[in-house]
């Protein structure tokens, strides 16, 4: 993958939704606008990590806040240009390369919104390899990159520079400022130099999303062949018979019950799908594995907020990037980290 | 007193007369030829001659019409539209960008973005500026706009800016130019609401023109009651409302046929296959009501959040032209439409249609006709499987004029033909209900349930005020859109109650 052009945008969006594991927001938020920018300004260059110039400054970016707000107060060019102007002021002579902070969901497209307007390249990598709901669930946070200078911009052209000494402070300052900006903003954080890339990036994320999206387009009408094509594991298929969720602490928290041929399954989520288990307590897939619910007749991946009674779905799981298989990383994002252990989170089922 | 349901389709116009207990008294079917009002007048006079039906004893006509959807599909009789975006953050994503180019070019003349709109918490970053707004509206009119669409950020929660803009234009520019305000046409989601508003603005021409001649034709035939138009959600609009919100009538056909088929068969849970002259629509009735689509309906390929039944449509019907090539067949998408009985093989014409296939199967065993019929039913089966997991174990109701072409021997035992299946759609139109709607911002106190209950009662009272029978009213739509992150939790509450029209 050397360039992104408008023809590949729908495959990238589909693959990113799949990697979102139910969260990360719907790429529809940016799809139309990015398609327009790609048509107008041409394809965007994509750089593989091994070809980065050692002096380059890497800028991971993401939309942050409530997806519903971005769907109504739609992003404009100022949002992205104001962010870059402020970064440029701090790093006037650096060669800048953008990258998605999060490949899962809408944010796979976010760096391209700026890249298309500032003629910048985008790195084929991200900080997570999927979607997770909190900033402490990024690779650099897990590896102890506590001190940051982050940037947060609004669509009215304001940009804040946020200096923090801990991930907890970063999370809280960014959330507060986002609220102040109308609950939707663009964030650049965990900026790093190209030589440090091993401690920051999950390589190949854009390529993975694009390949998954292409396979999904190809197999949408025959999902049975998807497993072999993607190494996804099919868990089951059936009708959603119950959806129960509430909004707590800014997250969509809940579960869906699915009646399948192998009995009743339950899918638990906090924005992202975190666990699939059987009635008798067997965990069939769990975080950090990716869990995908595809609508049976269209083959489209469903985000957690669109689940509803009566939908027919196919459930798949995919392996998370190898970084999350390491015990120290896994413990930050496993069921216990999300409070979904048998003695607590599941007690209400 | 009677009610008359009329369904205007691509091939036929169907009539269904019901009494005050919704019993079907008469029905009639004519070809949809020429102007709408002339065709309807012709059907009415045939009904009078053949059945002695007297239009002066009819208190209401419920008309389900494809006028709006057809004018969109064919790009005929549409207004040129100018778009005003009230958005202080000046979004630079162009409007109608993902539309089919032909639709964008024939509908949108231009757009202007001016200060206005709100944040999620009702803050205004830049207030509406009267002079800027008037200049923008004049610019659009100079560009050729015949109708204006006004879309303000967060207007589904805070409509004030759209209302002020409309007032200004009415007072200072023109009291007659058609205006479409987005908060009346959709919920949160700026682009999709903008799409609905643009389509609505474009469609204001065709209904206004047709309904004027229709009212006249009805009066000439002695009609003294009120004429209503059926909506996407199975309720009724007055003619004036339909002219104001035409986009809300475009999916009413499928809604009517689902409800009609369910009531004719007295089944509250079923799959309905409605075969017309040009197309076949497949949908689901659950607990007596149509199942709505997951992501809001698309119209002519344009996503616009409309509440409409989830319908699988096949471009195949009784009048569809059949072509064969080496024992493989294609049916449609082109149809002989109202010319079916002058151009099809059975009557000496040169085109083979599903009607001809049905005729030859009735006459004798015919291998080719059998193969075509099996192919047609296979297409329906494929759609059924994509819609429901177990199509063999549920009742499937076969309705519509085109379904007469399928001999019983080709159908599995779970296929049923309800009585009067030919005019299920017109019967459904006759049964359409009157609705009352409440749409407001609520600050929930401790007794949230009680507050919602009070709003439901208000919606029910509005429905009664509009003519619904008290005992028949139920809540058909309840949306609570919470405004998160706010210090005092507030929500937009939208409740629709609907019930049967009472007899006067």
mmCIF file of N, CA, C and O in Angstrom, chain A residues 336 338-348:
data_model
loop_
_atom_site.group_PDB
_atom_site.id
_atom_site.type_symbol
_atom_site.label_atom_id
_atom_site.label_comp_id
_atom_site.label_asym_id
_atom_site.label_seq_id
_atom_site.Cartn_x
_atom_site.Cartn_y
_atom_site.Cartn_z
ATOM 1 N N UNK A 336 -10.583 -8.404 33.381
ATOM 2 C CA UNK A 336 -10.444 -7.853 34.713
ATOM 3 C C UNK A 336 -10.255 -6.333 34.646
ATOM 4 O O UNK A 336 -10.852 -5.589 35.427
ATOM 5 N N UNK A 338 -11.425 -4.363 32.577
ATOM 6 C CA UNK A 338 -12.714 -3.742 32.248
ATOM 7 C C UNK A 338 -13.779 -4.026 33.307
ATOM 8 O O UNK A 338 -14.942 -3.671 33.141
ATOM 9 N N UNK A 339 -13.408 -4.718 34.372
ATOM 10 C CA UNK A 339 -14.384 -5.027 35.414
ATOM 11 C C UNK A 339 -15.391 -6.085 35.000
ATOM 12 O O UNK A 339 -16.471 -6.184 35.559
ATOM 13 N N UNK A 340 -15.048 -6.872 33.983
ATOM 14 C CA UNK A 340 -15.992 -7.897 33.505
ATOM 15 C C UNK A 340 -15.593 -9.278 34.012
ATOM 16 O O UNK A 340 -15.493 -10.222 33.252
ATOM 17 N N UNK A 341 -15.329 -9.396 35.305
ATOM 18 C CA UNK A 341 -14.980 -10.717 35.832
ATOM 19 C C UNK A 341 -16.228 -11.368 36.382
ATOM 20 O O UNK A 341 -17.212 -10.695 36.684
ATOM 21 N N UNK A 342 -16.192 -12.671 36.522
ATOM 22 C CA UNK A 342 -17.405 -13.406 36.873
ATOM 23 C C UNK A 342 -18.038 -12.966 38.194
ATOM 24 O O UNK A 342 -19.244 -12.999 38.338
ATOM 25 N N UNK A 343 -17.212 -12.532 39.150
ATOM 26 C CA UNK A 343 -17.800 -12.188 40.436
ATOM 27 C C UNK A 343 -18.418 -10.789 40.443
ATOM 28 O O UNK A 343 -19.185 -10.459 41.318
ATOM 29 N N UNK A 344 -18.091 -9.957 39.430
ATOM 30 C CA UNK A 344 -18.581 -8.582 39.503
ATOM 31 C C UNK A 344 -19.445 -8.225 38.288
ATOM 32 O O UNK A 344 -20.665 -8.240 38.340
ATOM 33 N N UNK A 345 -18.780 -7.998 37.171
ATOM 34 C CA UNK A 345 -19.460 -7.460 35.994
ATOM 35 C C UNK A 345 -20.587 -8.322 35.460
ATOM 36 O O UNK A 345 -21.567 -7.815 34.938
ATOM 37 N N UNK A 346 -20.435 -9.640 35.578
ATOM 38 C CA UNK A 346 -21.430 -10.511 34.963
ATOM 39 C C UNK A 346 -22.547 -10.902 35.918
ATOM 40 O O UNK A 346 -23.426 -11.644 35.563
ATOM 41 N N UNK A 347 -22.478 -10.385 37.137
ATOM 42 C CA UNK A 347 -23.439 -10.800 38.150
ATOM 43 C C UNK A 347 -24.879 -10.498 37.755
ATOM 44 O O UNK A 347 -25.788 -11.197 38.165
ATOM 45 N N UNK A 348 -25.080 -9.486 36.903
ATOM 46 C CA UNK A 348 -26.449 -9.082 36.604
ATOM 47 C C UNK A 348 -27.097 -9.900 35.504
ATOM 48 O O UNK A 348 -28.240 -9.660 35.150
#
